CSV table of C-alpha atoms in Angstrom, one decimal:
chain,number,residue,atom,x,y,z
A,12,UNK,CA,3.6,4.1,-58.7
A,13,UNK,CA,5.3,2.4,-61.5
A,14,UNK,CA,4.6,5.3,-63.9
A,15,UNK,CA,5.8,8.0,-60.9
A,16,UNK,CA,9.0,6.4,-60.4
A,17,UNK,CA,9.2,6.3,-64.1
A,18,UNK,CA,8.4,9.7,-65.0
A,19,UNK,CA,10.7,11.2,-61.8
A,20,UNK,CA,13.7,9.1,-63.4
A,21,UNK,CA,13.1,10.4,-67.0
A,22,UNK,CA,13.0,13.8,-66.0
A,23,UNK,CA,16.0,13.2,-64.0
A,24,UNK,CA,19.6,14.3,-65.2
A,25,UNK,CA,21.2,11.1,-66.5
A,26,UNK,CA,24.1,13.0,-67.9
A,27,UNK,CA,25.8,16.1,-66.5
A,28,UNK,CA,26.9,19.0,-68.4
A,29,UNK,CA,30.6,19.5,-67.9
A,30,UNK,CA,31.4,22.8,-66.0
A,31,UNK,CA,33.4,24.1,-68.8
A,32,UNK,CA,31.0,23.0,-71.6
A,33,UNK,CA,30.3,26.4,-72.9
A,34,UNK,CA,33.9,27.7,-72.9
A,35,UNK,CA,34.7,24.7,-75.0
A,36,UNK,CA,31.9,25.0,-77.3
A,37,UNK,CA,32.9,28.7,-77.8
A,38,UNK,CA,36.7,28.1,-78.2
A,39,UNK,CA,35.7,26.1,-81.2
A,40,UNK,CA,32.9,28.3,-82.5
A,41,UNK,CA,35.6,31.6,-82.3
A,42,UNK,CA,38.0,29.7,-84.9
A,43,UNK,CA,35.5,29.2,-87.4
A,44,UNK,CA,34.2,31.8,-90.2
A,45,UNK,CA,30.6,33.8,-89.3
A,46,UNK,CA,27.8,32.1,-90.9
A,47,UNK,CA,27.4,33.0,-94.5
A,48,UNK,CA,24.2,35.0,-95.4
A,49,UNK,CA,21.9,32.8,-97.1
A,50,UNK,CA,20.6,33.3,-100.7
A,51,UNK,CA,17.0,33.8,-100.6
A,52,UNK,CA,15.1,33.4,-103.5
A,53,UNK,CA,14.3,37.0,-103.9
A,54,UNK,CA,18.3,37.6,-104.4
A,55,UNK,CA,18.4,34.7,-106.9
A,56,UNK,CA,16.0,36.2,-109.0
A,57,UNK,CA,17.3,39.7,-108.6
A,58,UNK,CA,20.7,38.1,-110.0
A,59,UNK,CA,18.9,35.8,-112.4
A,60,UNK,CA,17.2,39.1,-113.9
A,61,UNK,CA,20.4,40.8,-114.3
A,62,UNK,CA,22.3,38.1,-116.2
A,63,UNK,CA,19.3,37.7,-118.3
A,64,UNK,CA,19.2,41.6,-119.0
A,65,UNK,CA,23.0,41.5,-119.6
A,66,UNK,CA,23.1,38.7,-121.9
A,67,UNK,CA,19.8,39.9,-124.3
A,68,UNK,CA,21.7,43.8,-124.3
A,69,UNK,CA,24.5,41.6,-125.6
A,70,UNK,CA,22.7,39.8,-128.2
A,71,UNK,CA,20.9,43.1,-129.2
A,72,UNK,CA,24.5,44.8,-129.4
A,73,UNK,CA,25.7,42.0,-131.5
A,74,UNK,CA,22.5,42.2,-133.7
A,75,UNK,CA,23.3,45.7,-134.4
A,76,UNK,CA,26.5,46.0,-135.2
A,77,UNK,CA,25.8,42.6,-137.6
A,78,UNK,CA,23.3,44.5,-139.2
A,79,UNK,CA,25.3,47.8,-140.0
A,80,UNK,CA,28.2,45.1,-141.5
A,81,UNK,CA,25.6,43.4,-143.5
A,82,UNK,CA,24.3,47.1,-144.9
A,83,UNK,CA,27.6,48.3,-145.6
A,84,UNK,CA,29.0,45.1,-147.1
A,85,UNK,CA,26.3,45.0,-149.9
A,86,UNK,CA,27.7,48.0,-151.5
B,15,UNK,CA,15.9,34.1,-74.2
B,16,UNK,CA,14.9,36.1,-77.2
B,17,UNK,CA,16.5,34.1,-80.4
B,18,UNK,CA,15.6,36.7,-82.6
B,19,UNK,CA,18.3,39.5,-80.8
B,20,UNK,CA,20.9,36.8,-80.5
B,21,UNK,CA,20.4,36.4,-84.4
B,22,UNK,CA,20.6,39.7,-85.1
B,23,UNK,CA,23.8,39.8,-82.7
B,24,UNK,CA,25.4,37.2,-84.6
B,25,UNK,CA,24.3,38.7,-87.8
B,26,UNK,CA,26.1,42.1,-86.9
B,27,UNK,CA,29.2,40.2,-86.1
B,28,UNK,CA,29.3,39.2,-82.3
B,29,UNK,CA,29.8,35.8,-82.2
B,30,UNK,CA,29.9,35.9,-78.1
B,31,UNK,CA,25.8,36.0,-78.6
B,32,UNK,CA,26.0,32.3,-78.9
B,33,UNK,CA,27.2,31.5,-76.0
B,34,UNK,CA,23.5,32.3,-74.5
B,35,UNK,CA,22.2,29.5,-77.0
B,36,UNK,CA,24.7,27.4,-75.5
B,37,UNK,CA,23.9,27.9,-72.0
B,38,UNK,CA,20.4,27.8,-72.3
B,39,UNK,CA,20.1,24.9,-74.4
B,40,UNK,CA,23.0,22.8,-73.0
B,41,UNK,CA,20.7,21.0,-70.0
B,42,UNK,CA,17.8,19.7,-72.3
B,43,UNK,CA,20.2,18.6,-74.7
B,44,UNK,CA,22.4,16.7,-72.3
B,45,UNK,CA,18.8,15.4,-71.0
B,46,UNK,CA,17.8,14.5,-74.2
B,47,UNK,CA,21.3,12.7,-75.2
B,48,UNK,CA,20.8,10.7,-71.9
B,49,UNK,CA,17.7,9.3,-72.3
B,50,UNK,CA,18.6,8.1,-75.9
B,51,UNK,CA,21.2,6.2,-73.8
B,52,UNK,CA,24.2,7.8,-74.9
B,53,UNK,CA,27.4,7.9,-72.5
B,54,UNK,CA,28.4,10.7,-70.9
B,55,UNK,CA,31.7,10.7,-73.1
B,56,UNK,CA,29.6,10.3,-76.3
B,57,UNK,CA,26.9,12.7,-75.2
B,58,UNK,CA,29.6,15.4,-74.6
B,59,UNK,CA,31.0,15.1,-78.6
B,60,UNK,CA,27.6,14.9,-79.9
B,61,UNK,CA,26.3,17.9,-78.1
B,62,UNK,CA,29.3,20.1,-79.3
B,63,UNK,CA,28.8,18.8,-82.7
B,64,UNK,CA,25.2,19.9,-82.5
B,65,UNK,CA,26.2,23.7,-81.5
B,66,UNK,CA,28.9,23.7,-83.8
B,67,UNK,CA,26.4,22.4,-86.9
B,68,UNK,CA,24.0,24.8,-85.6
B,69,UNK,CA,26.3,27.4,-85.9
B,70,UNK,CA,27.6,26.7,-89.5
B,71,UNK,CA,24.3,26.4,-90.5
B,72,UNK,CA,22.7,29.1,-89.1
B,73,UNK,CA,21.8,31.4,-91.9
B,74,UNK,CA,19.7,28.2,-92.6
B,75,UNK,CA,17.2,28.6,-89.6
B,76,UNK,CA,14.2,30.2,-90.6
B,77,UNK,CA,12.0,31.5,-87.8
B,78,UNK,CA,9.0,31.1,-89.9
B,79,UNK,CA,9.3,27.5,-90.5
B,80,UNK,CA,10.4,26.4,-86.9
B,81,UNK,CA,11.4,27.3,-83.6
B,82,UNK,CA,14.9,27.4,-82.8
B,83,UNK,CA,14.5,24.7,-80.2
B,84,UNK,CA,12.8,22.1,-82.7
B,85,UNK,CA,15.5,23.2,-85.4
B,86,UNK,CA,18.5,22.5,-82.9
B,87,UNK,CA,17.0,19.1,-81.5
B,88,UNK,CA,16.6,18.1,-85.1
B,89,UNK,CA,20.6,18.3,-85.5
B,90,UNK,CA,20.9,16.6,-82.3
B,91,UNK,CA,18.6,14.0,-83.2
B,92,UNK,CA,20.3,13.2,-86.6
B,93,UNK,CA,23.4,13.2,-84.8
B,94,UNK,CA,22.7,10.9,-81.9
B,95,UNK,CA,20.8,8.3,-84.2
B,96,UNK,CA,23.8,8.2,-86.5
B,97,UNK,CA,26.3,8.0,-83.5
B,98,UNK,CA,24.1,4.9,-82.1
B,99,UNK,CA,23.8,3.4,-85.4
B,100,UNK,CA,27.5,3.7,-86.1
B,101,UNK,CA,28.3,2.0,-82.6
B,102,UNK,CA,25.7,-0.7,-82.6
B,103,UNK,CA,27.9,-3.3,-83.5
B,104,UNK,CA,30.1,-2.1,-80.9
B,105,UNK,CA,26.9,-2.4,-78.6
B,106,UNK,CA,26.4,-5.8,-79.4
B,107,UNK,CA,29.3,-6.9,-78.7
B,108,UNK,CA,28.9,-5.4,-75.3
B,109,UNK,CA,25.9,-7.1,-74.9
B,110,UNK,CA,27.2,-9.4,-72.1
B,111,UNK,CA,28.9,-7.0,-70.0
B,112,UNK,CA,25.3,-5.1,-70.3
B,113,UNK,CA,23.2,-7.8,-69.4
B,114,UNK,CA,25.9,-8.7,-66.5
B,115,UNK,CA,25.7,-5.2,-64.7
B,116,UNK,CA,21.8,-5.3,-65.3
B,117,UNK,CA,21.6,-8.7,-63.5
B,118,UNK,CA,23.8,-7.4,-60.8
B,119,UNK,CA,21.3,-5.1,-59.7
B,120,UNK,CA,18.5,-7.8,-59.9
B,121,UNK,CA,19.0,-8.9,-56.6
B,122,UNK,CA,17.1,-5.8,-55.0
B,123,UNK,CA,13.7,-4.1,-55.9
B,124,UNK,CA,14.6,-0.9,-58.2
B,125,UNK,CA,12.7,1.4,-55.7
B,126,UNK,CA,15.9,0.6,-53.1
B,127,UNK,CA,18.5,1.3,-55.6
B,128,UNK,CA,20.4,4.8,-55.1
B,129,UNK,CA,19.5,7.6,-57.3
B,130,UNK,CA,22.7,6.6,-59.4
B,131,UNK,CA,21.9,2.8,-59.7
B,132,UNK,CA,18.5,3.6,-60.8
B,133,UNK,CA,19.9,6.2,-63.3
B,134,UNK,CA,22.6,3.4,-64.4
B,135,UNK,CA,19.5,0.7,-64.8
B,136,UNK,CA,17.3,3.1,-66.5
B,137,UNK,CA,20.1,3.8,-69.2
B,138,UNK,CA,20.4,0.2,-69.8
B,139,UNK,CA,16.8,-0.6,-70.1
B,140,UNK,CA,16.7,2.4,-72.6
B,141,UNK,CA,19.3,0.7,-74.6
B,142,UNK,CA,16.6,-1.8,-75.4
B,143,UNK,CA,13.9,0.4,-76.9
B,144,UNK,CA,14.0,0.8,-80.6
B,145,UNK,CA,16.1,4.2,-81.7
B,146,UNK,CA,12.8,5.9,-83.2
B,147,UNK,CA,10.6,4.8,-80.0
B,148,UNK,CA,13.5,6.0,-77.8
B,149,UNK,CA,14.2,9.5,-79.6
B,150,UNK,CA,10.3,10.2,-79.3
B,151,UNK,CA,10.2,9.7,-75.5
B,152,UNK,CA,13.5,11.4,-75.1
B,153,UNK,CA,11.9,14.4,-76.6
B,154,UNK,CA,8.8,14.1,-74.7
B,155,UNK,CA,10.3,14.8,-71.6
B,156,UNK,CA,11.9,18.1,-73.0
B,157,UNK,CA,9.1,21.0,-71.3
B,158,UNK,CA,9.3,23.1,-74.7
B,159,UNK,CA,8.2,20.6,-76.7
B,160,UNK,CA,4.3,19.7,-77.5
B,161,UNK,CA,3.3,17.1,-79.8
B,162,UNK,CA,3.5,18.7,-82.9
B,163,UNK,CA,7.1,19.7,-82.3
B,164,UNK,CA,8.3,16.1,-81.7
B,165,UNK,CA,6.7,15.4,-84.8
B,166,UNK,CA,8.2,17.6,-86.7
B,167,UNK,CA,11.6,16.7,-85.4
B,168,UNK,CA,10.8,12.9,-85.8
B,169,UNK,CA,9.4,13.7,-89.2
B,170,UNK,CA,5.9,11.7,-88.7
B,171,UNK,CA,2.4,12.2,-87.7
B,172,UNK,CA,1.6,13.3,-84.2
B,173,UNK,CA,-0.5,10.3,-83.7
B,174,UNK,CA,2.7,8.1,-84.6
B,175,UNK,CA,4.5,10.0,-82.2
B,176,UNK,CA,1.9,9.1,-79.2
B,177,UNK,CA,2.1,5.5,-80.2
B,178,UNK,CA,5.7,5.4,-80.2
B,179,UNK,CA,5.8,7.1,-76.7
B,180,UNK,CA,3.1,5.1,-75.2
B,181,UNK,CA,4.9,1.6,-76.6
B,182,UNK,CA,8.2,3.3,-75.1
B,183,UNK,CA,7.0,3.9,-71.9
B,184,UNK,CA,5.2,0.8,-71.6
B,185,UNK,CA,8.1,-1.5,-72.3
B,186,UNK,CA,10.4,0.4,-69.7
B,187,UNK,CA,7.3,-0.1,-67.2
B,188,UNK,CA,7.9,-3.8,-67.7
B,189,UNK,CA,11.2,-3.6,-67.6
B,190,UNK,CA,11.0,-2.0,-64.3
B,191,UNK,CA,8.6,-4.6,-62.7
B,192,UNK,CA,10.5,-7.4,-64.2
B,193,UNK,CA,13.7,-5.8,-62.2
B,194,UNK,CA,11.4,-5.3,-59.0
B,195,UNK,CA,10.5,-9.5,-59.2
């Protein structure tokens, strides 16, 4: 008997949802920015690959210029 | 409600699609917050904050990892626990008042109280439960959740959840019996 009473009570609405609750929340939502896209691991890896390649390319270029300079400065 | 379709609509810039989420979850959310022992005004604030946080963190939600309801109620649980812990001192100060209210209802059996009085007495009783037990019990009465989902939200094992719910119900049953004596 007590179990049934307890279950009924716990299943009942102890609090009520205000009539305009959805409007109230949506009013706040409209003032917020759209959720920003999540950076996935794949995207992060892609960016990492681009930056690493760019860095390597720059090093290659400078070492080439340095090589030319060394070769020409010797004479 | 198909959350995947709603998420696609939001991704395409349709903010109003989120109102479907609010409509769908507001009643179970208020039910949960009520069983957590929050008052109407505090529950309204917590429920609103839950939906706002869900909106802000929507891109962090991964359907492959959890159901949307599990994710949403994890936010609600954290906010509710934070609110209850924050107001713990305030509640301690109001203990006399709570006991007085409870004492006033002792002269008639629980069964004979009106629905509103019963709800009021139950909320007073719920406040005597430890927060973790109360949260597990509150989640157990949301039909969409199985034990595994509750365990995920609470961050513990299924067997621990079963123990918490059993313990909470047992204590409430005892309090109800005491009330009737």
